[in-house]
Amino acid sequence: GIQVEQSPPDLILQEGANSTLRCNFSDSVNNLQWFHQNPWGQLINLFYIPSGTKQNGRLSATTVATERYSLLYISSSQTTDSGVYFCAVPPRGGLGNLIFGKGTKLSVKP
Amino acid sequence: DSGVTQTPKHLITATGQRVTLRCSPRSGDLSVYWYQQSLDQGLQFLIQYYNGEERAKGNILERFSAQQFPDLHSELNLSSLELGDSALYFCASSVGPSGLYNEQFFGPGTRLTVL
């Protein structure tokens, strides 16, 4: 089945710093989603981005489907950005459930 | 707030017991997905229903079952509980029958602790 790899696994930042999180996937996909799991466990939708670039405030995402990767950019990070960031894709030939990467754990220090 | 609701938020029970988790999808969504998040297995897909019918199955144990009712809410039943079933259970919903082309929105989760 499709493999989803995220890097780095852990990231510690000072408040105000910028970061780039990467998601590689092993097969072509029809869609890709980025989520933020906050310290209380909630999974929050960030982007639905099968291809191209989207921006939402300090966050932006780019998916290059032909090269099988997606990037999540966080600018001017805040302590509330802490948590785990997941990317997820539906497996090719599947019915649309999402396959999740193992996540990037981000800690933003004040 | 994603619009997907799950109850209860927390559940503590003993081994061998049975519990029911409930999910209401976003208004207008016909698909409901159940996922399990455990420390060792990460986020894993369990089962999907679309408009009352089972549509896809993932790594769901035989001790687990689910259904989607005419009002589109769904229930996940977990029986003969074991310590290893302790996890965060998420429900997600989407508009169409296939998550291939539809964004999935997740509920707040039910944290199950089996003692």
JSON list of C-alpha atoms in Angstrom, two decimals, chain A residues 11-63:
[
{"chain": "A", "resi": 11, "resn": "LEU", "atom": "CA", "xyz": [10.88, 20.20, 15.70]},
{"chain": "A", "resi": 12, "resn": "ILE", "atom": "CA", "xyz": [11.55, 22.73, 18.42]},
{"chain": "A", "resi": 13, "resn": "LEU", "atom": "CA", "xyz": [11.25, 26.41, 17.56]},
{"chain": "A", "resi": 14, "resn": "GLN", "atom": "CA", "xyz": [11.49, 29.72, 19.26]},
{"chain": "A", "resi": 15, "resn": "GLU", "atom": "CA", "xyz": [8.37, 31.85, 18.98]},
{"chain": "A", "resi": 16, "resn": "GLY", "atom": "CA", "xyz": [8.53, 33.96, 15.82]},
{"chain": "A", "resi": 17, "resn": "ALA", "atom": "CA", "xyz": [10.58, 31.47, 13.81]},
{"chain": "A", "resi": 18, "resn": "ASN", "atom": "CA", "xyz": [9.53, 29.95, 10.49]},
{"chain": "A", "resi": 19, "resn": "SER", "atom": "CA", "xyz": [9.43, 26.27, 9.63]},
{"chain": "A", "resi": 20, "resn": "THR", "atom": "CA", "xyz": [8.83, 23.84, 6.79]},
{"chain": "A", "resi": 21, "resn": "LEU", "atom": "CA", "xyz": [7.31, 20.41, 7.29]},
{"chain": "A", "resi": 22, "resn": "ARG", "atom": "CA", "xyz": [7.53, 17.80, 4.56]},
{"chain": "A", "resi": 23, "resn": "CYS", "atom": "CA", "xyz": [5.29, 14.94, 3.53]},
{"chain": "A", "resi": 24, "resn": "ASN", "atom": "CA", "xyz": [6.42, 12.36, 0.97]},
{"chain": "A", "resi": 25, "resn": "PHE", "atom": "CA", "xyz": [4.08, 9.75, -0.46]},
{"chain": "A", "resi": 26, "resn": "SER", "atom": "CA", "xyz": [4.97, 6.67, -2.46]},
{"chain": "A", "resi": 27, "resn": "ASP", "atom": "CA", "xyz": [2.19, 6.66, -5.06]},
{"chain": "A", "resi": 28, "resn": "SER", "atom": "CA", "xyz": [0.09, 9.12, -7.00]},
{"chain": "A", "resi": 29, "resn": "VAL", "atom": "CA", "xyz": [-2.83, 10.54, -5.05]},
{"chain": "A", "resi": 30, "resn": "ASN", "atom": "CA", "xyz": [-6.10, 12.31, -5.77]},
{"chain": "A", "resi": 31, "resn": "ASN", "atom": "CA", "xyz": [-6.07, 14.44, -2.68]},
{"chain": "A", "resi": 32, "resn": "LEU", "atom": "CA", "xyz": [-3.99, 15.30, 0.34]},
{"chain": "A", "resi": 33, "resn": "GLN", "atom": "CA", "xyz": [-4.96, 16.79, 3.66]},
{"chain": "A", "resi": 34, "resn": "TRP", "atom": "CA", "xyz": [-2.91, 18.48, 6.38]},
{"chain": "A", "resi": 35, "resn": "PHE", "atom": "CA", "xyz": [-4.10, 18.39, 9.98]},
{"chain": "A", "resi": 36, "resn": "HIS", "atom": "CA", "xyz": [-2.99, 19.90, 13.26]},
{"chain": "A", "resi": 37, "resn": "GLN", "atom": "CA", "xyz": [-3.56, 17.81, 16.37]},
{"chain": "A", "resi": 38, "resn": "ASN", "atom": "CA", "xyz": [-3.52, 20.16, 19.30]},
{"chain": "A", "resi": 39, "resn": "PRO", "atom": "CA", "xyz": [-2.35, 19.19, 22.80]},
{"chain": "A", "resi": 40, "resn": "TRP", "atom": "CA", "xyz": [-5.95, 18.36, 23.72]},
{"chain": "A", "resi": 41, "resn": "GLY", "atom": "CA", "xyz": [-6.10, 15.76, 20.97]},
{"chain": "A", "resi": 42, "resn": "GLN", "atom": "CA", "xyz": [-8.37, 17.53, 18.52]},
{"chain": "A", "resi": 43, "resn": "LEU", "atom": "CA", "xyz": [-7.63, 17.05, 14.81]},
{"chain": "A", "resi": 44, "resn": "ILE", "atom": "CA", "xyz": [-8.04, 20.34, 13.02]},
{"chain": "A", "resi": 45, "resn": "ASN", "atom": "CA", "xyz": [-8.26, 20.58, 9.24]},
{"chain": "A", "resi": 46, "resn": "LEU", "atom": "CA", "xyz": [-5.61, 22.85, 7.85]},
{"chain": "A", "resi": 47, "resn": "PHE", "atom": "CA", "xyz": [-5.58, 22.25, 4.12]},
{"chain": "A", "resi": 48, "resn": "TYR", "atom": "CA", "xyz": [-7.20, 20.09, 1.50]},
{"chain": "A", "resi": 49, "resn": "ILE", "atom": "CA", "xyz": [-4.62, 20.39, -1.24]},
{"chain": "A", "resi": 50, "resn": "PRO", "atom": "CA", "xyz": [-4.40, 17.78, -4.03]},
{"chain": "A", "resi": 51, "resn": "SER", "atom": "CA", "xyz": [-2.04, 20.05, -5.96]},
{"chain": "A", "resi": 52, "resn": "GLY", "atom": "CA", "xyz": [-0.81, 23.62, -6.09]},
{"chain": "A", "resi": 53, "resn": "THR", "atom": "CA", "xyz": [-0.45, 26.13, -3.30]},
{"chain": "A", "resi": 54, "resn": "LYS", "atom": "CA", "xyz": [-2.89, 27.43, -0.71]},
{"chain": "A", "resi": 55, "resn": "GLN", "atom": "CA", "xyz": [-2.50, 29.98, 2.04]},
{"chain": "A", "resi": 56, "resn": "ASN", "atom": "CA", "xyz": [-4.41, 30.56, 5.25]},
{"chain": "A", "resi": 57, "resn": "GLY", "atom": "CA", "xyz": [-2.99, 33.31, 7.42]},
{"chain": "A", "resi": 58, "resn": "ARG", "atom": "CA", "xyz": [0.48, 32.35, 8.63]},
{"chain": "A", "resi": 59, "resn": "LEU", "atom": "CA", "xyz": [0.17, 28.87, 7.17]},
{"chain": "A", "resi": 60, "resn": "SER", "atom": "CA", "xyz": [0.59, 27.81, 3.59]},
{"chain": "A", "resi": 61, "resn": "ALA", "atom": "CA", "xyz": [0.89, 24.48, 1.83]},
{"chain": "A", "resi": 62, "resn": "THR", "atom": "CA", "xyz": [2.20, 23.31, -1.49]},
{"chain": "A", "resi": 63, "resn": "THR", "atom": "CA", "xyz": [1.63, 19.92, -3.09]}
]
